[in-house]
mmCIF file of C-alpha atoms and ligand atoms in Angstrom:
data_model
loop_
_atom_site.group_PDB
_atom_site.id
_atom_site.type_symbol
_atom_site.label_atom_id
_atom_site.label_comp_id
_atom_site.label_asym_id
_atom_site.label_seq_id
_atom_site.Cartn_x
_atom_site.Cartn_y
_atom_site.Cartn_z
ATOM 1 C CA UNK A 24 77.368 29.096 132.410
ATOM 2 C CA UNK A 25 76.582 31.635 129.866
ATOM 3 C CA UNK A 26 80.195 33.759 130.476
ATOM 4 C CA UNK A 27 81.498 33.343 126.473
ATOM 5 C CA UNK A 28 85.310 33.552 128.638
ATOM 6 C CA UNK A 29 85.240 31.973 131.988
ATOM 7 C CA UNK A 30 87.742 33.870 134.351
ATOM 8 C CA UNK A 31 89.730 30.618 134.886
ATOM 9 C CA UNK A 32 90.376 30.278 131.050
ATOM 10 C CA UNK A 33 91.469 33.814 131.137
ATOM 11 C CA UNK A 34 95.241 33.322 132.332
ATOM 12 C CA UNK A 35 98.523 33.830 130.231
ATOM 13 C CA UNK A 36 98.416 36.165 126.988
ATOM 14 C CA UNK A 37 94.610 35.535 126.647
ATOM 15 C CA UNK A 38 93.865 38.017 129.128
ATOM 16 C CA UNK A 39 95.866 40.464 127.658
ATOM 17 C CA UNK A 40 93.954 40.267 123.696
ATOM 18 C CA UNK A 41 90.934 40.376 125.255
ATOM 19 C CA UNK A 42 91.463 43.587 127.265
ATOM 20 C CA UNK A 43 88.762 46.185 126.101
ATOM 21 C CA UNK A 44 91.063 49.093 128.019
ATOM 22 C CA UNK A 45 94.697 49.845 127.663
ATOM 23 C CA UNK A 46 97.150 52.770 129.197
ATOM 24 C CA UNK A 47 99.910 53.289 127.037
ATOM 25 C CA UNK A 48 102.985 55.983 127.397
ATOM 26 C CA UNK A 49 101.558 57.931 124.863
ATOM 27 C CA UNK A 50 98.456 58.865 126.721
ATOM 28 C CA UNK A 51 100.050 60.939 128.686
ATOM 29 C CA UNK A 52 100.660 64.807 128.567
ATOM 30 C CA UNK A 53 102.954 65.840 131.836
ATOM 31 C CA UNK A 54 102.802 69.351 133.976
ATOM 32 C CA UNK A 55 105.707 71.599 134.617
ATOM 33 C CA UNK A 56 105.954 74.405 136.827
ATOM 34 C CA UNK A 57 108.610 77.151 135.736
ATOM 35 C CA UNK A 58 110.220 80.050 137.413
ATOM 36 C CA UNK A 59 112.780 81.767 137.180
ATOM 37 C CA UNK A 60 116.436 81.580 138.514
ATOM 38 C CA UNK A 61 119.189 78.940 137.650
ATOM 39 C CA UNK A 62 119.491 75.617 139.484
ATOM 40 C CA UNK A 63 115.886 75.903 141.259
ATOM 41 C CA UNK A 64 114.541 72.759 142.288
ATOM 42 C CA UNK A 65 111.905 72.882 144.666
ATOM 43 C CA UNK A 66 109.587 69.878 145.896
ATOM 44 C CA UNK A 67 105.750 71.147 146.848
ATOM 45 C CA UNK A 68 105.365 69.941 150.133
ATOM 46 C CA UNK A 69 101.200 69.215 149.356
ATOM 47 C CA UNK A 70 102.573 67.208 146.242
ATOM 48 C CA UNK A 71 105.774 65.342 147.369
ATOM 49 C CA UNK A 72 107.337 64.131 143.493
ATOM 50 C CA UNK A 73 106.478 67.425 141.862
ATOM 51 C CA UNK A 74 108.559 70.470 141.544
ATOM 52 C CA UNK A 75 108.466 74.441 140.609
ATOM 53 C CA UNK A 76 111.939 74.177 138.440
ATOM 54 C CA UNK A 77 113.924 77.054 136.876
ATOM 55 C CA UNK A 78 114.332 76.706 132.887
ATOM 56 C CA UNK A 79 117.807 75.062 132.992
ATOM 57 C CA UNK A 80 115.827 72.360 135.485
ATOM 58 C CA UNK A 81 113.395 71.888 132.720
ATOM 59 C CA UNK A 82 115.813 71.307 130.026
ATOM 60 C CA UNK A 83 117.252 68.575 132.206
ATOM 61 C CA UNK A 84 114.082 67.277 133.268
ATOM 62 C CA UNK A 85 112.789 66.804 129.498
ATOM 63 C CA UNK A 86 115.932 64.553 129.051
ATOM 64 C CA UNK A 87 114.525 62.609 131.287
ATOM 65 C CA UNK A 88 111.213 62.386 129.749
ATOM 66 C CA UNK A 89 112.446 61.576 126.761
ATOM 67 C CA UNK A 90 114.270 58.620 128.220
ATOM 68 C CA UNK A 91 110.685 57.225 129.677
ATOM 69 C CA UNK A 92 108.929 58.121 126.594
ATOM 70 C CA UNK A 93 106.805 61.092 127.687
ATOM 71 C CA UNK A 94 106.988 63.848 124.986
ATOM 72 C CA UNK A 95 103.686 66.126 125.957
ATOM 73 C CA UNK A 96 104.258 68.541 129.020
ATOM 74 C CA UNK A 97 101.690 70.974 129.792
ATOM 75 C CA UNK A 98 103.763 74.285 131.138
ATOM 76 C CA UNK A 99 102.577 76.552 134.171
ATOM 77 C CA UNK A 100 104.830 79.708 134.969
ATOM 78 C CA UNK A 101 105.046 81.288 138.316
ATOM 79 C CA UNK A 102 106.301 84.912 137.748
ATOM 80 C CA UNK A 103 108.599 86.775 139.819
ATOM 81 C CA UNK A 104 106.152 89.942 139.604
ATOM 82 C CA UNK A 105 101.939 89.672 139.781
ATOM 83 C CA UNK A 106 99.837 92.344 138.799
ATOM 84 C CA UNK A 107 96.263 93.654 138.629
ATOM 85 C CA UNK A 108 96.284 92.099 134.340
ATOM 86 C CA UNK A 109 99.376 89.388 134.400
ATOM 87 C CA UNK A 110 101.277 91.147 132.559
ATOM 88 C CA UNK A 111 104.454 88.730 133.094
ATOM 89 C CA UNK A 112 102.184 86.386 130.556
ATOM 90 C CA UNK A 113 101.610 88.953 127.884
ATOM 91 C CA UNK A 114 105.198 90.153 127.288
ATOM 92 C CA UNK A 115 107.420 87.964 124.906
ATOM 93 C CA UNK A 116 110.071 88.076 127.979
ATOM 94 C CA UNK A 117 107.847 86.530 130.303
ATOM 95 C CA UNK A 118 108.649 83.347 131.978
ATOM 96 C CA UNK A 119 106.379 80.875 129.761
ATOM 97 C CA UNK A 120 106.968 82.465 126.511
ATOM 98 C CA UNK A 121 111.091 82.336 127.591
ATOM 99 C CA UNK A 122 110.570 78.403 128.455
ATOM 100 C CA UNK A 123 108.749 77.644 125.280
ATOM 101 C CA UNK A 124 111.641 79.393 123.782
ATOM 102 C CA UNK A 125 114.176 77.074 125.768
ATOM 103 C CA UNK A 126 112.523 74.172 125.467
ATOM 104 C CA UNK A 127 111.864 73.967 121.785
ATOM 105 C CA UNK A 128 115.776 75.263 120.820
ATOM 106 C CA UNK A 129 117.039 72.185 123.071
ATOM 107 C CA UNK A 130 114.560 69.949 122.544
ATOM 108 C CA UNK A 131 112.334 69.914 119.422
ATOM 109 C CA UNK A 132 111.138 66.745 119.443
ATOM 110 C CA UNK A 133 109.133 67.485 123.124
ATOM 111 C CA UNK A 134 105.133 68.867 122.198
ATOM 112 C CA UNK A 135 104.673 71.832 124.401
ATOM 113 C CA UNK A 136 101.295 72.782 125.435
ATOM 114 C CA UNK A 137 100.488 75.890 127.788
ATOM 115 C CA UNK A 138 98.356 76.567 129.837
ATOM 116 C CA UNK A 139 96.287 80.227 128.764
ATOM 117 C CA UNK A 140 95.428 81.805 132.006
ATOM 118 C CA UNK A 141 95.792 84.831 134.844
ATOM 119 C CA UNK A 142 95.163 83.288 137.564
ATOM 120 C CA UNK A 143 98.763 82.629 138.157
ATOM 121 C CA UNK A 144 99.854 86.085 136.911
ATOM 122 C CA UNK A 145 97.884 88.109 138.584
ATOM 123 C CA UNK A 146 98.118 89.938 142.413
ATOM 124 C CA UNK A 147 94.885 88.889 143.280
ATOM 125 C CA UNK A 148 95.111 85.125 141.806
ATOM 126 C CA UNK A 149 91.968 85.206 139.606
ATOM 127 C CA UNK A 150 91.671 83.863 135.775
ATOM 128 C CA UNK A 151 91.208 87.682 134.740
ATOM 129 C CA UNK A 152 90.874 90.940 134.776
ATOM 130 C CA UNK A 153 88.614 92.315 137.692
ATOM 131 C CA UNK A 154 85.701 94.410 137.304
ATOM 132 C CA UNK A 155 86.205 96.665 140.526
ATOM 133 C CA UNK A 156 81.925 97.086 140.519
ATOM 134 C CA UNK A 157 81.293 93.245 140.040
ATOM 135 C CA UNK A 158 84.476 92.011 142.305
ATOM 136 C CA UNK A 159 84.757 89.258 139.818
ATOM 137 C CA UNK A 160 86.053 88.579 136.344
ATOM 138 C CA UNK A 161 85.060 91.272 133.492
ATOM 139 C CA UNK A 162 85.190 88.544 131.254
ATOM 140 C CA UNK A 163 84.959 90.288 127.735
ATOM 141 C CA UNK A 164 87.987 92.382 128.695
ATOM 142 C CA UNK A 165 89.360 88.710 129.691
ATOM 143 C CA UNK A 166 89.110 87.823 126.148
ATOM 144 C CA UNK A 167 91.396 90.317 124.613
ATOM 145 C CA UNK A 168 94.067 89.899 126.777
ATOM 146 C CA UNK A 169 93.733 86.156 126.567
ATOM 147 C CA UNK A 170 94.216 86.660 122.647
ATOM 148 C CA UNK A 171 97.500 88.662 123.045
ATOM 149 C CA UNK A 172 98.664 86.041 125.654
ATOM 150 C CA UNK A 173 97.559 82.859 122.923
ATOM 151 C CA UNK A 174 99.771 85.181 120.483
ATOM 152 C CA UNK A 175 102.640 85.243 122.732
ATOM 153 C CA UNK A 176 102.548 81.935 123.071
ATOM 154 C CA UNK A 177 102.082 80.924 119.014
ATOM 155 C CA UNK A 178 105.253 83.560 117.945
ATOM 156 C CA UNK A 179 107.256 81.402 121.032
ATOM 157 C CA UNK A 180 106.601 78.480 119.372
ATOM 158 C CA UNK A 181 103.942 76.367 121.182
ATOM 159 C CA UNK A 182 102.703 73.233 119.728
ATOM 160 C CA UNK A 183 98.916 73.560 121.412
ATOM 161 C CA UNK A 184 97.624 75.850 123.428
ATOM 162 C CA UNK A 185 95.094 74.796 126.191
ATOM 163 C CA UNK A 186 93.132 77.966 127.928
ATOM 164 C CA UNK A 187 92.140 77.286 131.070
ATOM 165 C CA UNK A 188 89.328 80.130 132.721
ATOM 166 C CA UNK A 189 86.737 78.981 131.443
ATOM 167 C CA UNK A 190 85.720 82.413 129.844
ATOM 168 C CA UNK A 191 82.389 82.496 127.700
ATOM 169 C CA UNK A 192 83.582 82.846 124.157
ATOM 170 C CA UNK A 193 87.117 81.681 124.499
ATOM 171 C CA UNK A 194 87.336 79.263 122.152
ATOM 172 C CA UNK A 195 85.838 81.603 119.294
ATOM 173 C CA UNK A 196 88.024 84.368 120.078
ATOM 174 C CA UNK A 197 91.310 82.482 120.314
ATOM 175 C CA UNK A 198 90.943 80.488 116.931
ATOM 176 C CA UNK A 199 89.965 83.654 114.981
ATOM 177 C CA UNK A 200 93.016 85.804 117.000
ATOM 178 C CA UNK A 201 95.312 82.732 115.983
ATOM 179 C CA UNK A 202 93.898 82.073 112.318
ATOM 180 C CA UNK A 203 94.051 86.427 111.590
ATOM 181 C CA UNK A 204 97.456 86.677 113.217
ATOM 182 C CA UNK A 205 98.617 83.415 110.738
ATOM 183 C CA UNK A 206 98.611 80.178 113.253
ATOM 184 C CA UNK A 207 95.676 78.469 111.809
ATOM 185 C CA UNK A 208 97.606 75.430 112.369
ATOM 186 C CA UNK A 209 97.929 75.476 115.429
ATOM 187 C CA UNK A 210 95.177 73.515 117.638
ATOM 188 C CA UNK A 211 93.729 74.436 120.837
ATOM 189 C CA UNK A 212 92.480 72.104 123.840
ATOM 190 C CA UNK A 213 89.967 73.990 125.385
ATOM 191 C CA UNK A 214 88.983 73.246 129.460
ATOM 192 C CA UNK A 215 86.040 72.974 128.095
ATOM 193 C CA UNK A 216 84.261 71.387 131.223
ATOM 194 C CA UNK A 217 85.740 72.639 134.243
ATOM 195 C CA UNK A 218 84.157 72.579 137.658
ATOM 196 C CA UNK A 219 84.569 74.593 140.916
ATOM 197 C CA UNK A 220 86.627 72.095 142.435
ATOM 198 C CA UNK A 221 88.113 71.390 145.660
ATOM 199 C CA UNK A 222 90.239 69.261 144.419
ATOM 200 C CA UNK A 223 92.278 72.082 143.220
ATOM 201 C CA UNK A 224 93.649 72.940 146.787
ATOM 202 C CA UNK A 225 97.562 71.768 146.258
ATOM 203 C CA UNK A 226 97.846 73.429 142.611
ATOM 204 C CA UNK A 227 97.188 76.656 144.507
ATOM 205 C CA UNK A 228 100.155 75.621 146.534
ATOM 206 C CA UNK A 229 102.680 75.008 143.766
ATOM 207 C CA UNK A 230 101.256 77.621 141.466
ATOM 208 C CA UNK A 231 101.317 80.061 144.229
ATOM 209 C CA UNK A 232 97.821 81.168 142.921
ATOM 210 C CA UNK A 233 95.063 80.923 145.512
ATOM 211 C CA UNK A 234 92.545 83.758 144.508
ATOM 212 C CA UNK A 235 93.125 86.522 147.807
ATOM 213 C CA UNK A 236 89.417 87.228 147.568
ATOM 214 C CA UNK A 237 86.105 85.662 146.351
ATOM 215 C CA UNK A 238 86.328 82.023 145.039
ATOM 216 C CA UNK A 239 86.085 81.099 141.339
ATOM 217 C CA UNK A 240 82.413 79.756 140.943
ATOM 218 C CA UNK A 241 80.990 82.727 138.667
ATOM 219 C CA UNK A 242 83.518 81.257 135.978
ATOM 220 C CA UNK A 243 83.338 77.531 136.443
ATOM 221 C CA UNK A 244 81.197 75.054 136.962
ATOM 222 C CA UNK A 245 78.779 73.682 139.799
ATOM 223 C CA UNK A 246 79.749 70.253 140.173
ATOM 224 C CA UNK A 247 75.589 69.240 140.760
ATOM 225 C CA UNK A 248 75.091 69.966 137.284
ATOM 226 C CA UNK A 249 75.344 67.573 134.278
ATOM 227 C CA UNK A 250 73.362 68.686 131.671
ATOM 228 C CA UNK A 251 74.837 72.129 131.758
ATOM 229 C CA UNK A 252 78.656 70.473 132.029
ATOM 230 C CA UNK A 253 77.523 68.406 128.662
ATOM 231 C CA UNK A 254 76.885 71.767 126.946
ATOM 232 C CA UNK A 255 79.800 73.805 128.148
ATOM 233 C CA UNK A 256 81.923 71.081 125.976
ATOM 234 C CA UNK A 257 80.073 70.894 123.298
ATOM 235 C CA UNK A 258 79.788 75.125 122.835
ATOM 236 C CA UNK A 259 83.411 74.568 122.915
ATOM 237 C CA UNK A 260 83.505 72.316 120.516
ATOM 238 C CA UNK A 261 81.158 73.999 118.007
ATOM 239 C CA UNK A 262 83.316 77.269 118.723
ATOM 240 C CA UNK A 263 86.728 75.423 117.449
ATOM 241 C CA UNK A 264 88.176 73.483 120.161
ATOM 242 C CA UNK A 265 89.887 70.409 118.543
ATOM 243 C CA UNK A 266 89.890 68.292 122.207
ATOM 244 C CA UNK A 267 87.605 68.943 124.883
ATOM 245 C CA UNK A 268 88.392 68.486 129.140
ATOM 246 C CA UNK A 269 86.745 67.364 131.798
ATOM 247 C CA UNK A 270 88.527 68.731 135.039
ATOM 248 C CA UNK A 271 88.929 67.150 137.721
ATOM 249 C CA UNK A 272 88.790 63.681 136.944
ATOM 250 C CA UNK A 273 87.846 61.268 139.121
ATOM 251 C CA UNK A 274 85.117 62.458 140.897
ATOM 252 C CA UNK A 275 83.801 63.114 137.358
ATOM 253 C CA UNK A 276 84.129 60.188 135.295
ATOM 254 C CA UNK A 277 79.945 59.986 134.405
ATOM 255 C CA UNK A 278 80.466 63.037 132.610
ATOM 256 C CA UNK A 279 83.490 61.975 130.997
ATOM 257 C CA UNK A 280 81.747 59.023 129.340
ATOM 258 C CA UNK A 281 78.238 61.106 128.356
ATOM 259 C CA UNK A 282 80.836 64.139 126.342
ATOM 260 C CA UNK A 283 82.561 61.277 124.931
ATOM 261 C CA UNK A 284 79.359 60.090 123.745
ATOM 262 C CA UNK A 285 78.287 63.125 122.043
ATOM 263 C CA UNK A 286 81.330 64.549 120.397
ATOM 264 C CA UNK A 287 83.618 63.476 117.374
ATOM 265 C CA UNK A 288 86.442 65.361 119.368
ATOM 266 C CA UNK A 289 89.136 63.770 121.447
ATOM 267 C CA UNK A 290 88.867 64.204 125.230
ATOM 268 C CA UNK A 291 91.195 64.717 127.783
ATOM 269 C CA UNK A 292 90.948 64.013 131.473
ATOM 270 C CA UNK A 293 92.623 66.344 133.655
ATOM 271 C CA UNK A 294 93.551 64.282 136.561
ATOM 272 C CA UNK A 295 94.744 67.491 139.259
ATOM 273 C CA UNK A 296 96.619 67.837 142.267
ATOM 274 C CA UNK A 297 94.593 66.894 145.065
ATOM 275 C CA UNK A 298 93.809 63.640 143.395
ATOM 276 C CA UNK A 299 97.803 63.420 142.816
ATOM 277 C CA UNK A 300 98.057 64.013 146.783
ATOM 278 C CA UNK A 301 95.186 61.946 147.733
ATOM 279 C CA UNK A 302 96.946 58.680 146.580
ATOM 280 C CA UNK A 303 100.253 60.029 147.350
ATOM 281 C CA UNK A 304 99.771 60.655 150.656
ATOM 282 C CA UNK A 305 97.778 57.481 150.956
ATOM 283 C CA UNK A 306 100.887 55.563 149.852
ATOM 284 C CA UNK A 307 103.273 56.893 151.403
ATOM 285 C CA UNK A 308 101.550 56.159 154.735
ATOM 286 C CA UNK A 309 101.077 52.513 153.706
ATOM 287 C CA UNK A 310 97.608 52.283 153.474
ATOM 288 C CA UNK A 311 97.231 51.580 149.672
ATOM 289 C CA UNK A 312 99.359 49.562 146.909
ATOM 290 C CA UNK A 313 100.408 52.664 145.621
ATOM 291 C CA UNK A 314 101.319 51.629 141.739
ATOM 292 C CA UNK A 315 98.191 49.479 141.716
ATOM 293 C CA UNK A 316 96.296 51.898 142.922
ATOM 294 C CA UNK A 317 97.601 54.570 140.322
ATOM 295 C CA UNK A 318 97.427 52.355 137.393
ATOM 296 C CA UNK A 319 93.797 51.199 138.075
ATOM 297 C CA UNK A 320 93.164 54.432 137.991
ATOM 298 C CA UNK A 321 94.524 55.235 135.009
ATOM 299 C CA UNK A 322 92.589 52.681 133.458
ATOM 300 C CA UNK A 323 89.473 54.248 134.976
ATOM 301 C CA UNK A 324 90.063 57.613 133.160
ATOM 302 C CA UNK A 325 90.752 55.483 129.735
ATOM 303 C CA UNK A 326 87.368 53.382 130.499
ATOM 304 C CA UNK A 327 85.591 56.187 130.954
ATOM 305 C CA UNK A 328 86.706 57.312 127.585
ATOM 306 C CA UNK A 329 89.804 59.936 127.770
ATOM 307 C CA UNK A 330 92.070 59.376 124.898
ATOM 308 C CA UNK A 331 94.205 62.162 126.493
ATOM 309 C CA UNK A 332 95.184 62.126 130.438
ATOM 310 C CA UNK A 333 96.966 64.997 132.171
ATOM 311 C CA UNK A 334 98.597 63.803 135.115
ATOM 312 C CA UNK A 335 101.258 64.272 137.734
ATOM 313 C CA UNK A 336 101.715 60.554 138.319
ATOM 314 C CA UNK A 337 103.215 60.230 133.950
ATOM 315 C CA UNK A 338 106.498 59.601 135.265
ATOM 316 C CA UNK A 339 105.434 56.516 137.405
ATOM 317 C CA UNK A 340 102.733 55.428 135.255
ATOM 318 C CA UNK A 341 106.281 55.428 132.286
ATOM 319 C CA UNK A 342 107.949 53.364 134.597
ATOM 320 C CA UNK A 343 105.717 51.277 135.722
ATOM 321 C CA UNK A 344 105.009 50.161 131.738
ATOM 322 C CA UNK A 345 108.357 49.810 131.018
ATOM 323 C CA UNK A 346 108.546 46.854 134.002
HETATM 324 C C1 PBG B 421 94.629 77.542 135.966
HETATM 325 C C2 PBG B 421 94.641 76.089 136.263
HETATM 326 C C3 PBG B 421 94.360 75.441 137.478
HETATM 327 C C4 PBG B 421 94.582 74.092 137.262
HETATM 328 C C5 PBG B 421 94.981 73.939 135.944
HETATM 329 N N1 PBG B 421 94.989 75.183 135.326
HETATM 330 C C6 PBG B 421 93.997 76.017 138.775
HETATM 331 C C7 PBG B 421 92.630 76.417 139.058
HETATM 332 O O1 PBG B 421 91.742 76.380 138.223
HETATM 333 O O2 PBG B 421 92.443 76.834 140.208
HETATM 334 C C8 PBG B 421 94.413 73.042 138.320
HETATM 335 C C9 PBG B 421 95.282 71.873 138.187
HETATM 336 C C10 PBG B 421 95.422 71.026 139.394
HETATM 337 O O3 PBG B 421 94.761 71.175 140.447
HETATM 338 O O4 PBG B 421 96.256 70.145 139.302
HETATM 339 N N2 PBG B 421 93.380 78.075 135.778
HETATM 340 ZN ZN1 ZN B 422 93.037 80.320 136.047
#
């Protein structure tokens, strides 16, 4: 009796100005795999719906983007040649730097964001360069090259770059390497809270980028911790970052909400691929309402307080709105 709006009162339009959450279009930022080649198409089998695509693909592809509204895409590049420091993603040829290239000439109006890693450019699939005595990441000699890669990617013409590795310092060493080399206007969206994740399993697939030894816990995060989760963002943050990411998303929506809390920044949700294939798979073997599913979800992220979500699923979510 003391509900100010009982549920039965809440039918027709009234239940739609009295929603405290909404999911709009422009949410969204989409993920793009590129290679190279002409005409290359090809569906990830962990991730039916999402493709590694050859440039001319993407071109095509951000026509029809544009058509659902989507203009963020978040680019990934899958090299034809790996080696011990990536070099495919510090040479102004390379296939990301060549896509922003594409994509910008044909299609201006799109906001490009990369990705700033190795792990997908290296031989042996980690975010860096190796120290041989360690057998993990060296990361100060990760910073450097992660400078000339953010360079790359400002003289291509990327509209925000978003470094992934979760390197200590990152976020420092990119803004100054970007403000000294002239690009002070360009913003960065740091990973900023990243964990060790198992929910990264299909990305490995489509990225091609599983690390061949070791695992990646010395660089990100143990998913039992909070507090120190709450202060990897907010270093970030104090270093430069302009919007802060929790990664994966579902399983970490509490610390979504307590970084939202604390900072001034926006915050994105990264919502990856085995939380993609979890619901796809689920729906395509009828056990779930698929689009309900996937738009409660979506809601979820935006409840928790992402004003930013990275997902696989844009496309549908697009469609789905426009119904
Ligand atoms: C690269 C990177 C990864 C993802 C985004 N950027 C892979 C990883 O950390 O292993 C994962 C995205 C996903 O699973 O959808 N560092
Ligand atoms: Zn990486």
């Amino acid at each position: 009796m003391f509900q100010r709006f009982r549920r039965t009162r809440l039918n027709g339009h009234l239940r739609s100005l009295v929603r405290e959450t909404n999911v709009s279009v422009n949410d969204f930022i989409y993920p793009l795999f590129i290679r190279s080649g002409k005409g290359v198409k090809i569906e990830i089998a962990s991730m039916p719906g999402v493709f590694q695509m050859s440039i001319d693909e993407v071109l095509k592809e951000c026509e029809e983007l544009k058509r659902l509204g989507l203009y963020a895409i978040i680019l990934f590049g899958i090299p034809d040649v790996k080696d011990s420091v990536g070099s495919d993603s510090l040479c102004s040829n390379g296939i990301i730097a060549s896509s922003i290239r594409a994509i910008k000439k044909a299609h201006p109006e799109m906001f490009v964001v990369t990705d700033l890693c190795f792990c997908e450019y290296t031989d042996h699939g980690h975010c860096g360069i190796i120290d041989e005595k360690l057998q993990t990441v060296n990361n100060d000699a990760t910073l450097q090259i992660s400078a000339k890669q953010a360079i790359i990617h400002a003289e291509a013409g990327v509209d925000m770059i978003a470094p992934s590795g979760m390197m200590d310092g990152i976020i420092q060493t990119l803004r100054e390497a970007l403000d000294g080399a002239g690009y002070e206007n360009l913003p960065i969206m740091s990973y900023s809270t990243k964990f060790a994740s198992g929910y990264y399993g299909p990305f490995r697939d489509v990225a091609e980028s599983a690390p061949s030894f070791g695992d990646r816990a010395s660089y990100q995060m143990d998913p039992a911790n909070r507090r120190e989760a709450i202060s990897e963002s907010l270093s970030d943050e104090l270093q430069g970052a302009d919007i802060l990411m929790v990664k994966p998303a579902l399983a970490y929506l509490d610390i979504v909400r307590e970084i939202k809390d604390r900072t001034t920044r926006p915050m994105a949700v990264y919502n990856v691929s085995g939380e993609y294939a979890m619901l796809k798979f689920a729906g395509l073997n009828g056990l779930i309402d698929y689009d309900r599913v996937v738009m409660e979800t979506m809601v979820s992220f935006k409840r928790a307080g992402a004003d930013i979500i990275i997902s696989y699923h844009a496309k549908e979510v697009a469609k789905l709105l426009q119904k």
